[in-house]
PDB file of C-alpha atoms in Angstrom:
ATOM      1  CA  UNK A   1      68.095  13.008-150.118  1.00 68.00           C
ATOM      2  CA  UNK A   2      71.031  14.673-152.591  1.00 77.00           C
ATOM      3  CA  UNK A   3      73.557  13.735-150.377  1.00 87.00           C
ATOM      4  CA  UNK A   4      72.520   9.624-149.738  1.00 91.00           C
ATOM      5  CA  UNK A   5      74.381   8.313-153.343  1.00 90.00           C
ATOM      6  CA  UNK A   6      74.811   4.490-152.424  1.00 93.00           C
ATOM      7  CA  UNK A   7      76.163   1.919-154.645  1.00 92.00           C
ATOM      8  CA  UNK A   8      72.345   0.543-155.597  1.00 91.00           C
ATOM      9  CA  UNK A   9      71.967  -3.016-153.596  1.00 92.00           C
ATOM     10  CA  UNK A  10      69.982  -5.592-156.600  1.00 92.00           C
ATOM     11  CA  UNK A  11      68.063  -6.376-153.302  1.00 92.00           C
ATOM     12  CA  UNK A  12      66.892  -2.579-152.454  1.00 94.00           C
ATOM     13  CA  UNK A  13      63.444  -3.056-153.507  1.00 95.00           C
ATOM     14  CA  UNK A  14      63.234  -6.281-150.760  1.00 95.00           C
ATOM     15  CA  UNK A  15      63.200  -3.255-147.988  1.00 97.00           C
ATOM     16  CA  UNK A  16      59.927  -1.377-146.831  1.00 97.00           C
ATOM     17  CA  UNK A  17      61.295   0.963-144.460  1.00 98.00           C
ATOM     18  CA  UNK A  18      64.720   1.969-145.727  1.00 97.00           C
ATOM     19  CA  UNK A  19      64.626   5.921-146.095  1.00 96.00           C
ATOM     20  CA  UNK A  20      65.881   6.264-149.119  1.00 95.00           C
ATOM     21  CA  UNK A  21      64.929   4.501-152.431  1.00 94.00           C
ATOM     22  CA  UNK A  22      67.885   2.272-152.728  1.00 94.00           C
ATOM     23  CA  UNK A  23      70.317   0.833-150.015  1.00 95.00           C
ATOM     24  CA  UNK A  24      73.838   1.063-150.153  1.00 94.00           C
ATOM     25  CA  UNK A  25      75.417  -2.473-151.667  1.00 92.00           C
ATOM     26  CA  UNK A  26      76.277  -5.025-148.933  1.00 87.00           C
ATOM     27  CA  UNK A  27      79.084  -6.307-150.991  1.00 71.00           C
ATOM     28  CA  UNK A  28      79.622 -10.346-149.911  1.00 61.00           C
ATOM     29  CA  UNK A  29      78.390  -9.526-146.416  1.00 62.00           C
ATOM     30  CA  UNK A  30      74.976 -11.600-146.375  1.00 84.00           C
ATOM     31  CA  UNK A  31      75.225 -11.322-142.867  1.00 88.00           C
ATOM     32  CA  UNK A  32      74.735  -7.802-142.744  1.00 92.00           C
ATOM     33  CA  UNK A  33      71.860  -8.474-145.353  1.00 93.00           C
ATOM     34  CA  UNK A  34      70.688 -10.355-142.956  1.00 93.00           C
ATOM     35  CA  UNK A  35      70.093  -7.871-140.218  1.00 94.00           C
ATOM     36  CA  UNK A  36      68.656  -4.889-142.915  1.00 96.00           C
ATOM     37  CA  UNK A  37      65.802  -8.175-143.300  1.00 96.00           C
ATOM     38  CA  UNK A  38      65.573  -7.974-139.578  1.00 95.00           C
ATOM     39  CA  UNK A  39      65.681  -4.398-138.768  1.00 96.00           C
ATOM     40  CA  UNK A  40      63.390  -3.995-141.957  1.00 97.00           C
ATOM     41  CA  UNK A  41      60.500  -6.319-140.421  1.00 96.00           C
ATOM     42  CA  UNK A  42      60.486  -4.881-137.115  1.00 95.00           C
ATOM     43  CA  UNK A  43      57.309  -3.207-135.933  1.00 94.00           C
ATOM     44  CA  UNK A  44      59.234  -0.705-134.119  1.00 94.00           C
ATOM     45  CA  UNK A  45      61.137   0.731-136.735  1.00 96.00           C
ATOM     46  CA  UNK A  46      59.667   3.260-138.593  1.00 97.00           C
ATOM     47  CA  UNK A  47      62.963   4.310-141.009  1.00 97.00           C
ATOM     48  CA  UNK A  48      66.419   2.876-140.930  1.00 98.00           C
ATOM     49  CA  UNK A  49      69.562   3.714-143.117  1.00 97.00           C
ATOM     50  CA  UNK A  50      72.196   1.247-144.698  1.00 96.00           C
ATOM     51  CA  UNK A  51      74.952   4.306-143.993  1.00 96.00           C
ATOM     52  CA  UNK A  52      77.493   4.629-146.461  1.00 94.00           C
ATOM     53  CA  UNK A  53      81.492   3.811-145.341  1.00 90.00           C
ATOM     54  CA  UNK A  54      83.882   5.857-146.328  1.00 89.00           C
ATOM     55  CA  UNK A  55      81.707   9.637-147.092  1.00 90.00           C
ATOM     56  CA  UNK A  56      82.568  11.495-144.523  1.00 88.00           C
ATOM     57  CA  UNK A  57      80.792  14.543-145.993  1.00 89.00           C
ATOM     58  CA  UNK A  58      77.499  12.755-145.832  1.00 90.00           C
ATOM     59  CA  UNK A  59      77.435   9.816-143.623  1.00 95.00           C
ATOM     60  CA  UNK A  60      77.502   9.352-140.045  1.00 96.00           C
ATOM     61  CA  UNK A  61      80.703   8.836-138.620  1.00 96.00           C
ATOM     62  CA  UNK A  62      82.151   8.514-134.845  1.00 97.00           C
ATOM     63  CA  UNK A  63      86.191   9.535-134.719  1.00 96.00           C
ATOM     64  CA  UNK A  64      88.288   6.756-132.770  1.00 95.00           C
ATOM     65  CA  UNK A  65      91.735   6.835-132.527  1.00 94.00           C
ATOM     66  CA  UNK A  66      93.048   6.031-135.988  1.00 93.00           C
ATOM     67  CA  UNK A  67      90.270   7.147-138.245  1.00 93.00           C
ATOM     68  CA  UNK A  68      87.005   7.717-138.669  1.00 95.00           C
ATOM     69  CA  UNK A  69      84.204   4.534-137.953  1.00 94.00           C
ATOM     70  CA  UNK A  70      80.456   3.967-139.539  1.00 96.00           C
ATOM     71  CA  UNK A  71      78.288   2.517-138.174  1.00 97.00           C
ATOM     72  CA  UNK A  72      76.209  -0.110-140.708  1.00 95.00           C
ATOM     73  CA  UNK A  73      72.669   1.241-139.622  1.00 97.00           C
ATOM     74  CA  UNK A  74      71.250   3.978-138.632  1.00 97.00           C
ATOM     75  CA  UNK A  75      67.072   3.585-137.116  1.00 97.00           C
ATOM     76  CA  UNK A  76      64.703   5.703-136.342  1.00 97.00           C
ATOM     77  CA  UNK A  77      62.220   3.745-133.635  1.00 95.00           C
ATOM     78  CA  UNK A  78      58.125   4.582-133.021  1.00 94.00           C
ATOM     79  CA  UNK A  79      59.214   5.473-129.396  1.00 92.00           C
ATOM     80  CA  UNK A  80      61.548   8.233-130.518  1.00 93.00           C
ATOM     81  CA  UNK A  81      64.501   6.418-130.346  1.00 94.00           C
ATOM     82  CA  UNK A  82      67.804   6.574-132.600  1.00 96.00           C
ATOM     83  CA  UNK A  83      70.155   3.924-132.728  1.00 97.00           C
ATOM     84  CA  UNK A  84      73.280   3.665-134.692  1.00 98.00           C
ATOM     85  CA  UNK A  85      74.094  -0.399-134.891  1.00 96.00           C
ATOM     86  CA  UNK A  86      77.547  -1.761-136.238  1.00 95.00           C
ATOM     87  CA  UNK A  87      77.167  -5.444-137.387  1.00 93.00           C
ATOM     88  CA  UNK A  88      80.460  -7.685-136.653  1.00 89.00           C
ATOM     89  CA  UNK A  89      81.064 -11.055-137.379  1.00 81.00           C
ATOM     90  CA  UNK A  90      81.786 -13.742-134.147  1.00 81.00           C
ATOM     91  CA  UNK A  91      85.155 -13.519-135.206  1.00 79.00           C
ATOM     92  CA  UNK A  92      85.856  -9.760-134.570  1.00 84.00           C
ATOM     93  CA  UNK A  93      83.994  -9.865-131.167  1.00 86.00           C
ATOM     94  CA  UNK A  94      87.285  -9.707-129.153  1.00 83.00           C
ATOM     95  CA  UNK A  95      89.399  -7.544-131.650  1.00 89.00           C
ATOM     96  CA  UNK A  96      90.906  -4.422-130.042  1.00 91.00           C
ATOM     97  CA  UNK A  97      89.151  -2.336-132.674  1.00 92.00           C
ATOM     98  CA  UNK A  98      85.769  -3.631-131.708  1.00 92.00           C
ATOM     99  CA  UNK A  99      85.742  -3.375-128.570  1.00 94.00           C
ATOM    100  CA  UNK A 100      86.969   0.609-129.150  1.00 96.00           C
ATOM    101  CA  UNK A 101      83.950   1.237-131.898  1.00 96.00           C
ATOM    102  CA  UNK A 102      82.159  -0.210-129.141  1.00 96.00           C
ATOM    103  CA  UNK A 103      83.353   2.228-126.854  1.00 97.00           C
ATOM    104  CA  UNK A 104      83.024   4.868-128.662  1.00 97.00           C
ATOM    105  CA  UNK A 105      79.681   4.229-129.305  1.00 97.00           C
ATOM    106  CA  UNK A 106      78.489   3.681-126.258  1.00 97.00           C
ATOM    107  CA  UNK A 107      80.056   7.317-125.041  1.00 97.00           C
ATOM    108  CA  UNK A 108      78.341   8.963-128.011  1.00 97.00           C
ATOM    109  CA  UNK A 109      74.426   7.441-127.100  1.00 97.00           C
ATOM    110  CA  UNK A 110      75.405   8.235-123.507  1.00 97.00           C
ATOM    111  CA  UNK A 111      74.221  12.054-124.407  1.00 97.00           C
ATOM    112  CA  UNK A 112      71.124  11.954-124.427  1.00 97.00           C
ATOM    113  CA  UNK A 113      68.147   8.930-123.533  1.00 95.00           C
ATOM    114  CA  UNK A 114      67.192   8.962-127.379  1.00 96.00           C
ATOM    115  CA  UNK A 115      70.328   7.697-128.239  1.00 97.00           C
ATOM    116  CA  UNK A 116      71.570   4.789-128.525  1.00 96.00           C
ATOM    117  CA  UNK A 117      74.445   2.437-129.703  1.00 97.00           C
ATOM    118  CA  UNK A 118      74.503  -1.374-130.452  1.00 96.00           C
ATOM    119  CA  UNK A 119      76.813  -3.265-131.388  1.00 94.00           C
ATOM    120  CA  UNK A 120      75.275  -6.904-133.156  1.00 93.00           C
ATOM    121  CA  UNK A 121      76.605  -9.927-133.836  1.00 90.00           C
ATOM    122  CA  UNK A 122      75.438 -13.109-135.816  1.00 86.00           C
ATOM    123  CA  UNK A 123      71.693 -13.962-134.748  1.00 84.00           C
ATOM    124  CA  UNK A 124      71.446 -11.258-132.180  1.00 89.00           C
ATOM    125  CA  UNK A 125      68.924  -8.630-134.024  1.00 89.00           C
ATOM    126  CA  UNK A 126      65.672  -9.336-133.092  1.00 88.00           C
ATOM    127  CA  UNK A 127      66.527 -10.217-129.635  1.00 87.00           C
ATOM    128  CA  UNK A 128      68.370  -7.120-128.841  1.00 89.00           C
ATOM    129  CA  UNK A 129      66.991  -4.361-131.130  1.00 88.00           C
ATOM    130  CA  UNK A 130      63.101  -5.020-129.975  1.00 83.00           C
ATOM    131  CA  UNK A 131      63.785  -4.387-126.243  1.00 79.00           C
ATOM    132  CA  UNK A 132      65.878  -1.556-127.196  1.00 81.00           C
ATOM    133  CA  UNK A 133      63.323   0.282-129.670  1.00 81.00           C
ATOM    134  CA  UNK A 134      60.539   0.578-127.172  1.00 75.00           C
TER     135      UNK A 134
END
């Protein structure tokens, strides 16, 4: 618990489930607000983590080819489950670096059948994280 040291969201308090006290700012990205509200009021979940960019001591983090990625959330599911989800607007859905996060991520979940990755764009949560939780 030390080692989470977010930039306090205003909104933090909004969030039942978030492991931690606070959540880690969303900046301008109400979109990515957006999906902490939806991952948040999921039955399934039973934690989930804003994870913080940029602390590569303390966050999670997948290597690609130029530097290091992280993933937005982080959840923990009732069935076991972990999946690491990276939010990305419609107009990144066809960028080269997308599609190697994407990649990436879906080589790391490949290890084991409690992993997995997701990659979410605008109006996709609920749809695609509830089959995928249980």
């Amino acid at each position: 618990p030390n080692s989470y040291t977010p930039n306090p969201d205003n909104r933090s308090k909004e969030f039942k489930k978030h492991h931690y006290e606070y959540v880690d700012k969303f900046e301008s990205y109400t979109e990515e607000y957006e999906v902490a509200k939806c991952i948040d009021g999921l039955d399934e979940v039973t934690t989930w983590v804003r994870n913080i960019a940029r602390d590569h001591e303390n966050s999670f983090w997948l290597q690609t080819s130029s530097d290091k990625f992280y993933p937005d959330f982080i959840v923990k599911s009732k069935s076991g489950k972990t999946v690491v989800i990276e939010y990305k607007g419609d107009m990144l859905k066809t960028t080269d670096d997308t599609k190697e996060k994407e990649l990436i991520g879906d080589l790391w979940a490949s290890q084991s059948d409690e992993l997995e990755f997701l990659m979410l764009y605008k109006g996709e949560c609920r749809e695609k994280l509830e089959g995928l939780l249980k």
